[in-house]
PDB file of C-alpha atoms in Angstrom:
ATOM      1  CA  UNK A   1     -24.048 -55.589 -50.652  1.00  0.00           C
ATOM      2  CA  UNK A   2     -24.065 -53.893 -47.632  1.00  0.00           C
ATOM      3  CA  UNK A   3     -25.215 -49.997 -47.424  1.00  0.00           C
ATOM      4  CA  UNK A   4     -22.889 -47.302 -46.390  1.00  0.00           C
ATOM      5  CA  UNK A   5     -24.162 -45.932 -42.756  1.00  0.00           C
ATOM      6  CA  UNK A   6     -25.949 -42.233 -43.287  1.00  0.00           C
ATOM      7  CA  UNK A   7     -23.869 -38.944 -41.752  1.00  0.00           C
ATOM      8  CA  UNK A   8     -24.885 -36.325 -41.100  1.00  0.00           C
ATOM      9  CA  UNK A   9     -22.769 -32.612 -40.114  1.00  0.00           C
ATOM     10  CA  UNK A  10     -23.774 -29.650 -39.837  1.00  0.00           C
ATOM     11  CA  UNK A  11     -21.885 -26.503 -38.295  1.00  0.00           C
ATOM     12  CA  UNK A  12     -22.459 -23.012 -36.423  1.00  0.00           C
ATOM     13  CA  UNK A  13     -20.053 -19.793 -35.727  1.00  0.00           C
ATOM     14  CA  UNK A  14     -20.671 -18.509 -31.991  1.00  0.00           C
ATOM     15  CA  UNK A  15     -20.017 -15.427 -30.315  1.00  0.00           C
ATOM     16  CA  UNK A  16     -18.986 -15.957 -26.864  1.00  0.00           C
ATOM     17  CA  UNK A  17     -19.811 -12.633 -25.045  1.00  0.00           C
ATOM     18  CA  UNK A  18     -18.306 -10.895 -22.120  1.00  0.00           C
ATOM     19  CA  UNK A  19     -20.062 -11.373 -18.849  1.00  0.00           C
ATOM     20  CA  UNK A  20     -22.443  -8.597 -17.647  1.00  0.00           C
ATOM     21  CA  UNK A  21     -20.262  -7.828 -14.718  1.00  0.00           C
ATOM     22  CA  UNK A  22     -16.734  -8.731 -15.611  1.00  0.00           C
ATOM     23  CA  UNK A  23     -14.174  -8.752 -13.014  1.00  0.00           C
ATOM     24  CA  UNK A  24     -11.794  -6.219 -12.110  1.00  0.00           C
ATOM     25  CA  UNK A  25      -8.245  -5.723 -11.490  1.00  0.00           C
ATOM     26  CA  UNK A  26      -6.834  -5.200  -8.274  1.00  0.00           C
ATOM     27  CA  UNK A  27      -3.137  -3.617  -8.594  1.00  0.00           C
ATOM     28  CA  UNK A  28      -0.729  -4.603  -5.560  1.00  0.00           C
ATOM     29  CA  UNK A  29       2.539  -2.572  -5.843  1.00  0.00           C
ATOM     30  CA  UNK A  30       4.935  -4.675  -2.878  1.00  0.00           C
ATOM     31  CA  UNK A  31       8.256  -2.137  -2.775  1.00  0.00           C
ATOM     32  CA  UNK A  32       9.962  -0.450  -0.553  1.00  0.00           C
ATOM     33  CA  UNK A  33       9.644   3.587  -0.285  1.00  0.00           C
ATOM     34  CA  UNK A  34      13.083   4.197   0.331  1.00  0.00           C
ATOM     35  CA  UNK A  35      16.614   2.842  -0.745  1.00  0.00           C
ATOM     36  CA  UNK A  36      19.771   3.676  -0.752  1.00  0.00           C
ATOM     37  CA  UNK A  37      22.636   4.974  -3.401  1.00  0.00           C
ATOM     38  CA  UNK A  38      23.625   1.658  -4.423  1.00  0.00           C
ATOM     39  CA  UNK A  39      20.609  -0.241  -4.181  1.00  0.00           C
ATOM     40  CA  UNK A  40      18.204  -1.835  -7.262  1.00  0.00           C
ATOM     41  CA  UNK A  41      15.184  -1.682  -6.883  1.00  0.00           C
ATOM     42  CA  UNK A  42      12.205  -4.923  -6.557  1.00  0.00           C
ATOM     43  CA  UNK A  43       8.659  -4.131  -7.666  1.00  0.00           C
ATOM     44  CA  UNK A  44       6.831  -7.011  -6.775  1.00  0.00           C
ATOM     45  CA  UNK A  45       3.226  -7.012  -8.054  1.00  0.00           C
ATOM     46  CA  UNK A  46       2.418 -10.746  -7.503  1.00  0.00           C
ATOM     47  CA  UNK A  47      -0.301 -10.583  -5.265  1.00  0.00           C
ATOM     48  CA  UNK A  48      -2.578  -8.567  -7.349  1.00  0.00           C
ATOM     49  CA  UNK A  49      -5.999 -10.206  -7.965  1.00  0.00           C
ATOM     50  CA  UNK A  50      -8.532 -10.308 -10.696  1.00  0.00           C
ATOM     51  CA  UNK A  51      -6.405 -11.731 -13.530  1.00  0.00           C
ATOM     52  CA  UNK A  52      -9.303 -14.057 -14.537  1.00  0.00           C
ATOM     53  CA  UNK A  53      -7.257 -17.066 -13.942  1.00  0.00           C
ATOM     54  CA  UNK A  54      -4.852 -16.150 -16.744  1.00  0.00           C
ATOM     55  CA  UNK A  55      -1.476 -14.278 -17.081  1.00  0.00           C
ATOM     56  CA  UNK A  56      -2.200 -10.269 -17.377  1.00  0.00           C
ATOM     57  CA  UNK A  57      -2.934  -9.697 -21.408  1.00  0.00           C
ATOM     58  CA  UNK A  58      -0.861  -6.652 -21.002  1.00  0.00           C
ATOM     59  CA  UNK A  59       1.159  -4.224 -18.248  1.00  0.00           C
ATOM     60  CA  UNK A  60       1.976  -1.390 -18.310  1.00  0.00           C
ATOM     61  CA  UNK A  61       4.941   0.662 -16.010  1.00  0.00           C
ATOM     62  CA  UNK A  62       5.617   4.461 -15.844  1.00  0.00           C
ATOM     63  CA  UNK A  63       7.200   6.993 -13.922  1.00  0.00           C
ATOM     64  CA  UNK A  64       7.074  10.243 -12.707  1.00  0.00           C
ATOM     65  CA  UNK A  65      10.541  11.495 -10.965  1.00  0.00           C
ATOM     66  CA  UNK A  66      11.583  15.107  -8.911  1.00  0.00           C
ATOM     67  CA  UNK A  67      14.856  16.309  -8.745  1.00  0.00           C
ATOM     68  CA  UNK A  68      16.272  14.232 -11.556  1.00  0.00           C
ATOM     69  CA  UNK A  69      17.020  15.488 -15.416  1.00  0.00           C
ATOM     70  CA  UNK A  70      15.303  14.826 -18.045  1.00  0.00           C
ATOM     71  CA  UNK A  71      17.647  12.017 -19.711  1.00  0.00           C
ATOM     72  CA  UNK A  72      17.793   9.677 -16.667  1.00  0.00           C
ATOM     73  CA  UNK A  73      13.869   9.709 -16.933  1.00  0.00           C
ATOM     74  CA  UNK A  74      13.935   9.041 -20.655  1.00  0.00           C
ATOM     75  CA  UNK A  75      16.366   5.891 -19.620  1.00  0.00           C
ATOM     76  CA  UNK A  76      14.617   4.377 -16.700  1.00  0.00           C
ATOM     77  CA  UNK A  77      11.234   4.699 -18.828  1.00  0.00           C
ATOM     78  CA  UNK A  78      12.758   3.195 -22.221  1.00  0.00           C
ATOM     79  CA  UNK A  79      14.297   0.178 -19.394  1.00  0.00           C
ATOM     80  CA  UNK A  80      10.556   0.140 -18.066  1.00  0.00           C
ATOM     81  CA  UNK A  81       9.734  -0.549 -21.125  1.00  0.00           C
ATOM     82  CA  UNK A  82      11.622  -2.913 -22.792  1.00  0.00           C
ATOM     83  CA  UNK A  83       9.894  -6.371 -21.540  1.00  0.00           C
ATOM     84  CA  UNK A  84      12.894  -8.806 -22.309  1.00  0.00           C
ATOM     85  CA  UNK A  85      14.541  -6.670 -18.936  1.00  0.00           C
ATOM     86  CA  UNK A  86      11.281  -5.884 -16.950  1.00  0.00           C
ATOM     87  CA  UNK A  87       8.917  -8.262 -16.959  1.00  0.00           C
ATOM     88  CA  UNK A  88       6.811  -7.863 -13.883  1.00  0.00           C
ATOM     89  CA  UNK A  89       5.579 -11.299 -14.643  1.00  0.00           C
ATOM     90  CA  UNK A  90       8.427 -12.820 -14.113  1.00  0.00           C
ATOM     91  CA  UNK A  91       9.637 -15.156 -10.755  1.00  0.00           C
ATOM     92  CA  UNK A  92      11.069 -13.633  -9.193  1.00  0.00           C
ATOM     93  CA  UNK A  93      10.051 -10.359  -9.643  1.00  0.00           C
ATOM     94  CA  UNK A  94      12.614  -8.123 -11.816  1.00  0.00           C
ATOM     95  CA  UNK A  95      15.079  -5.113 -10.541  1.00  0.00           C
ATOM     96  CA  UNK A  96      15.545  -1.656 -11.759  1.00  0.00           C
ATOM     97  CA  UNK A  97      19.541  -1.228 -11.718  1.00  0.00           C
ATOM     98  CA  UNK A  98      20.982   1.496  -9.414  1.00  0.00           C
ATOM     99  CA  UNK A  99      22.273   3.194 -12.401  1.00  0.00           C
ATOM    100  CA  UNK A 100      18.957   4.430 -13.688  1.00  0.00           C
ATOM    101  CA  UNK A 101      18.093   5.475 -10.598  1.00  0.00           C
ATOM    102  CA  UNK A 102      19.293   8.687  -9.394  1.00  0.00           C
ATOM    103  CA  UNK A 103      20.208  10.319  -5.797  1.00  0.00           C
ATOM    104  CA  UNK A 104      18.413  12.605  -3.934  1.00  0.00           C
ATOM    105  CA  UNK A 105      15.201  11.637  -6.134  1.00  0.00           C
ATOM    106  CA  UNK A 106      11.762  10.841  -5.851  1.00  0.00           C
ATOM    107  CA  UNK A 107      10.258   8.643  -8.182  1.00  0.00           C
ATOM    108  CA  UNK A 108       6.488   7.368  -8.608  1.00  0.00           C
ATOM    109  CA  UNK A 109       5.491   4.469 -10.545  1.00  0.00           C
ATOM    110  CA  UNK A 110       2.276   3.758 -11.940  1.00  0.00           C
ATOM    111  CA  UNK A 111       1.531  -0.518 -13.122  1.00  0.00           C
ATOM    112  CA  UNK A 112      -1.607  -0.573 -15.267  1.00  0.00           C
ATOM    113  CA  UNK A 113      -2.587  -3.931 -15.399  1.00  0.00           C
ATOM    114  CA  UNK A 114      -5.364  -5.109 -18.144  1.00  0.00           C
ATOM    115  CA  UNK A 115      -6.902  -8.264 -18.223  1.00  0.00           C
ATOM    116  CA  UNK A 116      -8.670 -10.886 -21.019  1.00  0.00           C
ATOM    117  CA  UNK A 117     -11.994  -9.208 -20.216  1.00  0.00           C
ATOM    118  CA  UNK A 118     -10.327  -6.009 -21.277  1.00  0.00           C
ATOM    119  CA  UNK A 119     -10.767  -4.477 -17.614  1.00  0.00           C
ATOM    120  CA  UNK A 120      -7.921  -2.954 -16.196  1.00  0.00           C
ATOM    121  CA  UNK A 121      -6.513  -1.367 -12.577  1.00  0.00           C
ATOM    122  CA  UNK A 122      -3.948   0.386 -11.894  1.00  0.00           C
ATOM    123  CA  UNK A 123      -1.870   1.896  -8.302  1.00  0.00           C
ATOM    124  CA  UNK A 124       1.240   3.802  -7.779  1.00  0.00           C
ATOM    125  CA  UNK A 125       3.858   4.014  -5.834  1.00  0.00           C
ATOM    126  CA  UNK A 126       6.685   6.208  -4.472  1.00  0.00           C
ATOM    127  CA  UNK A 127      10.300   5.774  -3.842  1.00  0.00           C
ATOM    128  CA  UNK A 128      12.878   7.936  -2.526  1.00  0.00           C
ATOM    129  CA  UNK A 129      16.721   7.116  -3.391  1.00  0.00           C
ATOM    130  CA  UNK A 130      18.701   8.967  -0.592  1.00  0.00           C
ATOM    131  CA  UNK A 131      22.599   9.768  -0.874  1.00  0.00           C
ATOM    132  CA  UNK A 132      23.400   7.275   1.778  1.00  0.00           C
ATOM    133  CA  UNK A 133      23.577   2.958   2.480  1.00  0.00           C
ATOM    134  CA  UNK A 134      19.639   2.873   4.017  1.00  0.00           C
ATOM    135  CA  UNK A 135      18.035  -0.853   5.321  1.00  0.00           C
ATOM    136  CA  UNK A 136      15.763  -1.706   2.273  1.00  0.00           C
ATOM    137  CA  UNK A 137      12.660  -3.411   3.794  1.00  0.00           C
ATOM    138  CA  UNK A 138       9.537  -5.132   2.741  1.00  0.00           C
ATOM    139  CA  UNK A 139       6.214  -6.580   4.039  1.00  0.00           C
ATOM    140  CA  UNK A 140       5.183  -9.333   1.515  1.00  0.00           C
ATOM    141  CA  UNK A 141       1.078  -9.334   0.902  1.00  0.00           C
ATOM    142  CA  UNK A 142      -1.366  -6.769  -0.231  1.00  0.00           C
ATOM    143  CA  UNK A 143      -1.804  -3.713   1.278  1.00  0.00           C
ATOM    144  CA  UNK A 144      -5.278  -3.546   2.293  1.00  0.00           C
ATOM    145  CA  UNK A 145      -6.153  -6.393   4.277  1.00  0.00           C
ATOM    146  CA  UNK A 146      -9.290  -8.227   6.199  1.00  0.00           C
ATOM    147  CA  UNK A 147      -9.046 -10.140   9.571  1.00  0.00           C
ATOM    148  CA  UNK A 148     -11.925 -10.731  12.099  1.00  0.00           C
ATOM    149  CA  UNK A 149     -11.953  -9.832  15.442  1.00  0.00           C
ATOM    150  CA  UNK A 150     -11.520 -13.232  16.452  1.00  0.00           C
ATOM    151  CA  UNK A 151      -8.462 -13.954  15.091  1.00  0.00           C
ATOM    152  CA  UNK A 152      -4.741 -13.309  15.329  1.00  0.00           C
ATOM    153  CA  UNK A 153      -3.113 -11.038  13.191  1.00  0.00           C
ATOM    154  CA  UNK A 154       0.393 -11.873  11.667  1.00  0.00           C
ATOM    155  CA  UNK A 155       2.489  -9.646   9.533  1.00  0.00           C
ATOM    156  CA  UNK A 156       5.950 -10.772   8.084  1.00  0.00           C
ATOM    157  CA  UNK A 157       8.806  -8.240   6.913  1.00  0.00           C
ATOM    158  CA  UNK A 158      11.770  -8.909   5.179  1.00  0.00           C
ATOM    159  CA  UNK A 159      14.802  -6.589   5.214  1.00  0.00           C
ATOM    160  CA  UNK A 160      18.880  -6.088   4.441  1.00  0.00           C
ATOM    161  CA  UNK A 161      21.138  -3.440   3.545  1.00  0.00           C
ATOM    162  CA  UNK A 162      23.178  -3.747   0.273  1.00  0.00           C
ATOM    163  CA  UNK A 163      26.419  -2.295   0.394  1.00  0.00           C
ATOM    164  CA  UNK A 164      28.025  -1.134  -2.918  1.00  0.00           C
ATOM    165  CA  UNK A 165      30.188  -3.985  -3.310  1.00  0.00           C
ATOM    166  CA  UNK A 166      27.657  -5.958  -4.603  1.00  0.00           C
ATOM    167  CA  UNK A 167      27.371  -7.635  -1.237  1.00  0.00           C
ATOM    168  CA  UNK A 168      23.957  -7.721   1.406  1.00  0.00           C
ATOM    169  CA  UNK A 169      23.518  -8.459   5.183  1.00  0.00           C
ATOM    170  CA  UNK A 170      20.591  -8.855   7.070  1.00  0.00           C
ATOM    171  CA  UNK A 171      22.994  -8.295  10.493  1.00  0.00           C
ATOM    172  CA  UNK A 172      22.758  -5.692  12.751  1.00  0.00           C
ATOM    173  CA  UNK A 173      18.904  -4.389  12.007  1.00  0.00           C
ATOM    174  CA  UNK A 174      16.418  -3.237  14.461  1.00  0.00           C
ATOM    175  CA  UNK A 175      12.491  -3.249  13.894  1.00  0.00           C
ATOM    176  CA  UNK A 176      10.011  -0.852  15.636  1.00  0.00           C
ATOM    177  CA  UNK A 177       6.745  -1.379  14.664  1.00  0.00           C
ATOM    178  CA  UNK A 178       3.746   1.020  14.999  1.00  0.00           C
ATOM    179  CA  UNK A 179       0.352   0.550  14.686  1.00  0.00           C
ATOM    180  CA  UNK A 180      -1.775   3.195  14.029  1.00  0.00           C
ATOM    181  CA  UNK A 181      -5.601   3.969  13.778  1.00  0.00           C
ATOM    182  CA  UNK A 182      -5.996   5.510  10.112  1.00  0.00           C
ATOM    183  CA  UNK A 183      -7.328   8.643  10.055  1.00  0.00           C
ATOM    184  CA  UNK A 184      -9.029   9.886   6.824  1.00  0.00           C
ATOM    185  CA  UNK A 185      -8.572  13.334   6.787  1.00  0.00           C
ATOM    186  CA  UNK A 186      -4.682  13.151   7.609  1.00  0.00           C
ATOM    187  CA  UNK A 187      -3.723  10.106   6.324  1.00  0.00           C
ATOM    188  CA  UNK A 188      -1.573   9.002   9.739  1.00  0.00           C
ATOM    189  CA  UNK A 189      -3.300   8.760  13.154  1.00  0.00           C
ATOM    190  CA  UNK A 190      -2.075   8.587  16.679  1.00  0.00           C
ATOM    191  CA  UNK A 191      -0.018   5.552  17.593  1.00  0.00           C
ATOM    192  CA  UNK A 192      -2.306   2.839  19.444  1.00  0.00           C
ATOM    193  CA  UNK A 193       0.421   2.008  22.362  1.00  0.00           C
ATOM    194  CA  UNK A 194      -1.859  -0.922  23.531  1.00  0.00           C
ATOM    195  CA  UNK A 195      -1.403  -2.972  20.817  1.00  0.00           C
ATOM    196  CA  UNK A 196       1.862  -4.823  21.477  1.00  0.00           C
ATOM    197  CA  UNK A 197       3.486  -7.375  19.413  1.00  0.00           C
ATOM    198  CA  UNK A 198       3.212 -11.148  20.761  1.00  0.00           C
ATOM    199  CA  UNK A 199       5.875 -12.493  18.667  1.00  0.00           C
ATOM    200  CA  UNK A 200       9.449 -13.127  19.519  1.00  0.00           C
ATOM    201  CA  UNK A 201      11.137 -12.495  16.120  1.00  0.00           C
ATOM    202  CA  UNK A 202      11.005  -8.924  15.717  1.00  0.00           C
ATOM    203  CA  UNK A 203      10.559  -9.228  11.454  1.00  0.00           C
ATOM    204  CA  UNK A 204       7.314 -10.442  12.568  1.00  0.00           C
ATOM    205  CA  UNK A 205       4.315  -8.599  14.082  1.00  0.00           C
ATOM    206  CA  UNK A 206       1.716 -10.507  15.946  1.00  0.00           C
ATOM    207  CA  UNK A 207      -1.446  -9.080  17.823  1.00  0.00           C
ATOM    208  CA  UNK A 208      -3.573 -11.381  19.577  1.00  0.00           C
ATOM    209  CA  UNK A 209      -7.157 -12.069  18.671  1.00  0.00           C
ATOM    210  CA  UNK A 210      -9.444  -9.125  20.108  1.00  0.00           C
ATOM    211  CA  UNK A 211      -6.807  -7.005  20.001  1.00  0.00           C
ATOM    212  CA  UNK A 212      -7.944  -5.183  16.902  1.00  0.00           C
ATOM    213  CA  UNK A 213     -11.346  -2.873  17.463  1.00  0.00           C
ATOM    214  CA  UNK A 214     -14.342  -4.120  14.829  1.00  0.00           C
ATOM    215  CA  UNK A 215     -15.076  -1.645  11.637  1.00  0.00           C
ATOM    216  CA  UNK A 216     -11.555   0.325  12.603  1.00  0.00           C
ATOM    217  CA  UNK A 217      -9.210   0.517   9.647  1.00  0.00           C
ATOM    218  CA  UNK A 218      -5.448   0.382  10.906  1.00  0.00           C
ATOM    219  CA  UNK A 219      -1.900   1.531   9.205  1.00  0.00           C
ATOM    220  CA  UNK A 220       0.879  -1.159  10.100  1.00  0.00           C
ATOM    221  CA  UNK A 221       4.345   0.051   9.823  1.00  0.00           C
ATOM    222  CA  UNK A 222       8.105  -1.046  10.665  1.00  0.00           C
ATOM    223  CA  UNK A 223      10.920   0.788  10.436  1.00  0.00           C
ATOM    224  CA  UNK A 224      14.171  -0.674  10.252  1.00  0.00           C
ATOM    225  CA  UNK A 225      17.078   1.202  11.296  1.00  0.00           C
ATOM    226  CA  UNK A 226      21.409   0.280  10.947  1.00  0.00           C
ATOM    227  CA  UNK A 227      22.063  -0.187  14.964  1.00  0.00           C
ATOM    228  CA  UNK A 228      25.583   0.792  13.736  1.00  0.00           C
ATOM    229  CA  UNK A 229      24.697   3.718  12.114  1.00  0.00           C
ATOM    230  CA  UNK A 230      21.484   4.326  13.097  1.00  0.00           C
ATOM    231  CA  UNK A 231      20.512   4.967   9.831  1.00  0.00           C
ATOM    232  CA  UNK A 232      16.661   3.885   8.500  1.00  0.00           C
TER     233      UNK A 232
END
């Protein structure tokens, strides 16, 4: 008769820790600082960084507004937080309505971002929503950036007007960009006239390698202004 073979089992509960240094959120609020009456408003913050390689464990939205009563607050924050309507997880990313935003306001957001290693970041970021049809315009990426010296630098803007019809055009929009040497202690610094753009679409700014001084930091801006109107 043949014997059964032996087994053997035996079992163990572990505790996987959290590392030492855990990594940290990076918050990257892509919006634009100004829009118009009619317009919703994108807050895109895809290009944040130090998820972990997983989706956020939790975010957070809220808002600070001048010049608006106390009801339209209470709105836009219970919308801000109702996650079936503002996910900012979501592809694309989601759109406060017009209607919850009011004119002649200011509002600042704050996105707290937290996330399996229980770290979190957070940034803010300001809008105002003028009485008027204003170019809404964007520039895709994160905010603080690296290049080296020896490299070209491109930067990519995306912009349109949306009229209160429901209906958007990209037509008749002029860029100026300006680059400027940031200055700590003011927060804008003199316009560096040297530095010219290379590239022949004017969404785009290019500067050419060695254009850019070593150890500088630099603010990049466009405005976009209605050649009709002249409006920006």
């Amino acid at each position: 008769m043949d014997a059964w073979p032996a087994v053997d089992s035996a079992s163990a509960a572990v505790t996987v820790a959290a590392p030492m240094v855990a990594v940290s959120p990076s918050v990257a609020i892509v919006a634009p600082t100004t829009i118009g009456v009619c317009d919703p408003l994108a807050m895109d913050i895809s290009n944040s960084v130090g998820s972990g390689g997983r989706v956020w464990s939790s975010i957070t939205t809220t808002v600070q507004a001048t010049s608006s009563n106390a009801t339209s607050v209470a709105r836009l924050s219970a919308f801000l937080r109702n996650a079936e309507h503002f996910d900012l997880q979501s592809a694309p990313p989601p759109l406060i309505p017009a209607r919850y935003l009011d004119r002649r306001s200011s509002y600042t957001f704050t996105v707290t971002v937290c996330n399996f290693l229980l770290q979190c970041g957070q940034a803010s970021h300001t809008v105002l929503v003028v009485d008027s049809l204003v170019p809404t315009v964007l520039i895709p990426g994160l905010s603080l950036r690296t290049v080296y010296r020896k490299d070209a630098l491109g930067i990519s803007s995306a912009a349109n007007v949306l009229f209160c019809d429901g209906t958007s055009s990209n037509l008749d929009l002029a860029f100026a960009w300006a680059v400027r040497i940031s200055s700590s202690s003011s927060g804008q610094g003199a316009v560096d006239t040297g530095l010219i753009s290379k590239s022949k679409d004017p969404t785009k700014l290019t500067l050419s390698a060695y254009a850019l001084r070593v150890n500088t930091l630099y603010d990049i801006m466009v405005t976009v202004t209605m050649a009709s109107t002249l409006a920006a």
